[in-house]
Amino acid sequence: MAASAPTPHATGFPAEGRCGYYVEKKKRFCRMVVAAGKRFCGEHAGAAEEENARKRILCPLDPKHTVYEDQLAKHLKKCNSREKPKPDFFIQDINAGLKDETEIPEQLVPVSSLSEEQLENLIKKLRKASEGLNSTLKDQIMSHPALHDALNDPKNGDSATKHLKQQASILGNIEKLKLLGPRRCFVEFGAGKGKLSHWVDIALKDAEKVHFILVEKVTTRFKVDGKHRKKNSVFERLQIDIQHLCLRLEFTHFRGREKIGNKIPVLSKEKLPVVGIGKHLCGMATGVIGDIMWAKNISRL
């Protein structure tokens, strides 16, 4: 049996058609494809002898990549990090709350300034308002059959298993609340790669008229939503910080109050019930999501 071909690392050469720059930190050659007749990719072209006369600098819009200094003006016009026109659903700081203490209404006072009598009256009001409410939060760790095979894959590491268990529990809770069904729009906040929406879509199988809106403020690599091609499911990404995301309906006061639609086209056109979901959110962001969903008066998890 013939011996297998030596790997590029073993021979000390990059793979054919790939960049010849050795990345010391990763202990391997750069894997970017190079142009015909070139030895280095654009990012590492400065290492090539023929390119030494041209200086590469950090992009002022995003220092994660570099650009030739003499091509900076041209690059800034097409850089993916350049400022783009704001969509209709962008409203600056709509979910940011009060910006500073000067905006706090005068009638709000700190609890420490209340007299004993005022404090007792406040406590009575709070107790009356909370009567009948179950204030004890219980863990609702559940699972869902849609993730059964993935959870039992022996190739999973600890990290993959942890995330799959979390996604399975979220799906189980969505189903328990009777929110997992057809003819609705799922809005995933802090979507990342979109794996939570991915599993919701798998759990719904061929349910009709299901839309997914994935909200993420940064460009994300290795997204999974692009793999879905079912005719009954539509995936749409909104690259925006939830701080500026407007999910509310617009109104006009011409001859009375008349509803004229949502700032997000799919919500305006389809008029589907909306379920908010999320997994990659900090505590503050979770609070903001609660405010957004409450203001829109829609289902949330």
Tab-separated table of C-alpha atoms in Angstrom, residues 30-181:
chain	number	residue	atom	x	y	z
A	30	CYS	CA	-1.858	30.970	6.274
A	31	ARG	CA	-4.690	29.170	4.477
A	32	MET	CA	-5.909	32.084	2.371
A	33	VAL	CA	-6.061	31.527	-1.406
A	34	VAL	CA	-3.549	33.586	-3.394
A	35	ALA	CA	-3.961	35.245	-6.774
A	36	ALA	CA	-2.391	33.634	-9.839
A	37	GLY	CA	1.380	34.124	-9.846
A	38	LYS	CA	1.413	35.439	-6.275
A	39	ARG	CA	3.103	33.881	-3.278
A	40	PHE	CA	1.235	35.692	-0.502
A	41	CYS	CA	-2.398	36.646	0.104
A	42	GLY	CA	-3.368	40.326	0.273
A	43	GLU	CA	-3.151	40.359	4.062
A	44	HIS	CA	0.441	39.111	4.076
A	45	ALA	CA	1.613	40.607	0.794
A	46	GLY	CA	3.966	42.903	2.692
A	47	ALA	CA	6.098	39.851	3.454
A	48	ALA	CA	6.791	39.258	-0.260
A	49	GLU	CA	9.989	40.707	-1.668
A	50	GLU	CA	8.243	42.318	-4.627
A	51	GLU	CA	5.772	44.071	-2.302
A	52	ASN	CA	8.300	45.525	0.125
A	53	ALA	CA	8.087	48.976	-1.463
A	54	ARG	CA	4.355	49.275	-0.625
A	55	LYS	CA	3.363	49.824	2.976
A	56	ARG	CA	0.318	48.152	4.538
A	57	ILE	CA	-1.466	49.925	7.387
A	58	LEU	CA	-4.345	49.102	9.725
A	59	CYS	CA	-7.751	49.993	8.344
A	60	PRO	CA	-9.050	52.998	10.353
A	61	LEU	CA	-12.593	51.575	10.226
A	62	ASP	CA	-11.636	48.134	11.479
A	63	PRO	CA	-8.079	47.459	12.726
A	64	LYS	CA	-8.638	43.716	12.351
A	65	HIS	CA	-7.468	43.950	8.747
A	66	THR	CA	-4.875	45.907	6.789
A	67	VAL	CA	-4.780	47.802	3.500
A	68	TYR	CA	-2.139	49.320	1.223
A	69	GLU	CA	-1.529	52.900	2.313
A	70	ASP	CA	-1.683	54.166	-1.267
A	71	GLN	CA	-5.108	52.510	-1.736
A	72	LEU	CA	-6.687	53.684	1.526
A	73	ALA	CA	-9.113	56.191	-0.038
A	74	LYS	CA	-10.409	53.571	-2.467
A	75	HIS	CA	-10.683	50.932	0.258
A	76	LEU	CA	-12.696	53.173	2.617
A	77	LYS	CA	-15.436	53.480	-0.023
A	78	LYS	CA	-16.018	49.718	-0.137
A	79	CYS	CA	-14.837	48.492	3.278
A	80	ASN	CA	-17.427	46.226	4.927
A	81	SER	CA	-16.988	48.218	8.143
A	82	ARG	CA	-17.971	51.547	6.556
A	83	GLU	CA	-21.064	53.308	7.861
A	84	LYS	CA	-24.110	52.330	5.838
A	85	PRO	CA	-27.534	54.007	5.490
A	86	LYS	CA	-29.673	53.304	8.550
A	87	PRO	CA	-32.744	51.056	7.988
A	88	ASP	CA	-36.251	52.167	8.961
A	89	PHE	CA	-36.199	49.999	12.086
A	90	PHE	CA	-33.118	51.861	13.411
A	91	ILE	CA	-34.017	54.553	15.947
A	92	GLN	CA	-31.063	55.871	17.926
A	93	ASP	CA	-31.145	54.690	21.579
A	94	ILE	CA	-34.857	53.818	21.458
A	95	ASN	CA	-34.273	51.043	24.006
A	96	ALA	CA	-31.440	52.713	25.936
A	97	GLY	CA	-33.580	54.146	28.725
A	98	LEU	CA	-32.660	57.399	30.435
A	99	LYS	CA	-29.282	58.739	29.292
A	100	ASP	CA	-28.313	60.588	32.456
A	101	GLU	CA	-29.601	61.711	35.817
A	102	THR	CA	-30.804	65.058	34.432
A	103	GLU	CA	-33.529	63.196	32.530
A	104	ILE	CA	-35.004	61.559	35.641
A	105	PRO	CA	-38.453	63.065	36.321
A	106	GLU	CA	-38.555	65.315	39.367
A	107	GLN	CA	-41.261	63.208	41.074
A	108	LEU	CA	-38.848	60.267	41.431
A	109	VAL	CA	-37.012	60.307	44.751
A	110	PRO	CA	-34.649	57.804	46.410
A	111	VAL	CA	-36.204	55.431	48.941
A	112	SER	CA	-33.703	56.611	51.554
A	113	SER	CA	-35.312	60.072	51.547
A	114	LEU	CA	-38.781	58.770	52.505
A	115	SER	CA	-40.132	59.244	56.010
A	116	GLU	CA	-41.092	56.212	58.098
A	117	GLU	CA	-44.776	56.765	57.339
A	118	GLN	CA	-44.167	57.120	53.590
A	119	LEU	CA	-42.046	53.990	53.588
A	120	GLU	CA	-44.756	51.976	55.361
A	121	ASN	CA	-47.355	53.184	52.835
A	122	LEU	CA	-45.036	52.182	49.969
A	123	ILE	CA	-44.574	48.698	51.449
A	124	LYS	CA	-48.363	48.285	51.759
A	125	LYS	CA	-48.846	49.288	48.110
A	126	LEU	CA	-46.171	46.846	46.926
A	127	ARG	CA	-47.649	43.984	48.949
A	128	LYS	CA	-51.115	44.703	47.582
A	129	ALA	CA	-49.839	44.895	44.011
A	130	SER	CA	-47.982	41.586	44.343
A	131	GLU	CA	-50.814	39.621	45.971
A	132	GLY	CA	-51.357	36.308	44.203
A	133	LEU	CA	-48.126	36.497	42.248
A	134	ASN	CA	-45.765	33.557	42.386
A	135	SER	CA	-42.525	35.366	43.110
A	136	THR	CA	-40.475	32.187	43.551
A	137	LEU	CA	-38.527	31.399	40.391
A	138	LYS	CA	-37.917	27.723	39.714
A	139	ASP	CA	-35.494	26.150	37.288
A	140	GLN	CA	-37.329	24.706	34.298
A	141	ILE	CA	-34.621	22.502	32.793
A	142	MET	CA	-36.291	20.592	29.987
A	143	SER	CA	-35.379	18.898	26.711
A	144	HIS	CA	-36.806	18.352	23.247
A	145	PRO	CA	-36.725	15.309	20.922
A	146	ALA	CA	-35.468	17.467	18.020
A	147	LEU	CA	-32.025	17.477	19.660
A	148	HIS	CA	-31.990	13.839	20.769
A	149	ASP	CA	-29.552	12.616	18.118
A	150	ALA	CA	-27.277	15.648	18.449
A	151	LEU	CA	-27.129	15.288	22.237
A	152	ASN	CA	-26.139	11.621	21.954
A	153	ASP	CA	-23.419	12.157	19.372
A	154	PRO	CA	-20.240	10.618	20.863
A	155	LYS	CA	-18.119	13.191	19.006
A	156	ASN	CA	-19.427	16.020	21.188
A	157	GLY	CA	-17.020	17.725	23.525
A	158	ASP	CA	-18.014	19.297	26.847
A	159	SER	CA	-18.655	22.707	25.266
A	160	ALA	CA	-20.859	21.340	22.467
A	161	THR	CA	-22.843	19.221	24.933
A	162	LYS	CA	-23.394	22.224	27.216
A	163	HIS	CA	-24.792	24.369	24.396
A	164	LEU	CA	-26.985	21.566	23.031
A	165	LYS	CA	-28.497	20.994	26.490
A	166	GLN	CA	-29.252	24.707	26.787
A	167	GLN	CA	-30.864	24.815	23.342
A	168	ALA	CA	-32.887	21.682	24.101
A	169	SER	CA	-34.122	23.204	27.367
A	170	ILE	CA	-35.148	26.440	25.632
A	171	LEU	CA	-37.067	24.460	22.985
A	172	GLY	CA	-38.749	22.402	25.692
A	173	ASN	CA	-39.855	25.553	27.500
A	174	ILE	CA	-41.119	27.153	24.278
A	175	GLU	CA	-43.218	24.055	23.609
A	176	LYS	CA	-44.512	23.966	27.189
A	177	LEU	CA	-45.710	27.553	26.769
A	178	LYS	CA	-47.472	26.489	23.535
A	179	LEU	CA	-45.413	28.960	21.510
A	180	LEU	CA	-43.795	26.352	19.252
A	181	GLY	CA	-46.106	26.172	16.263
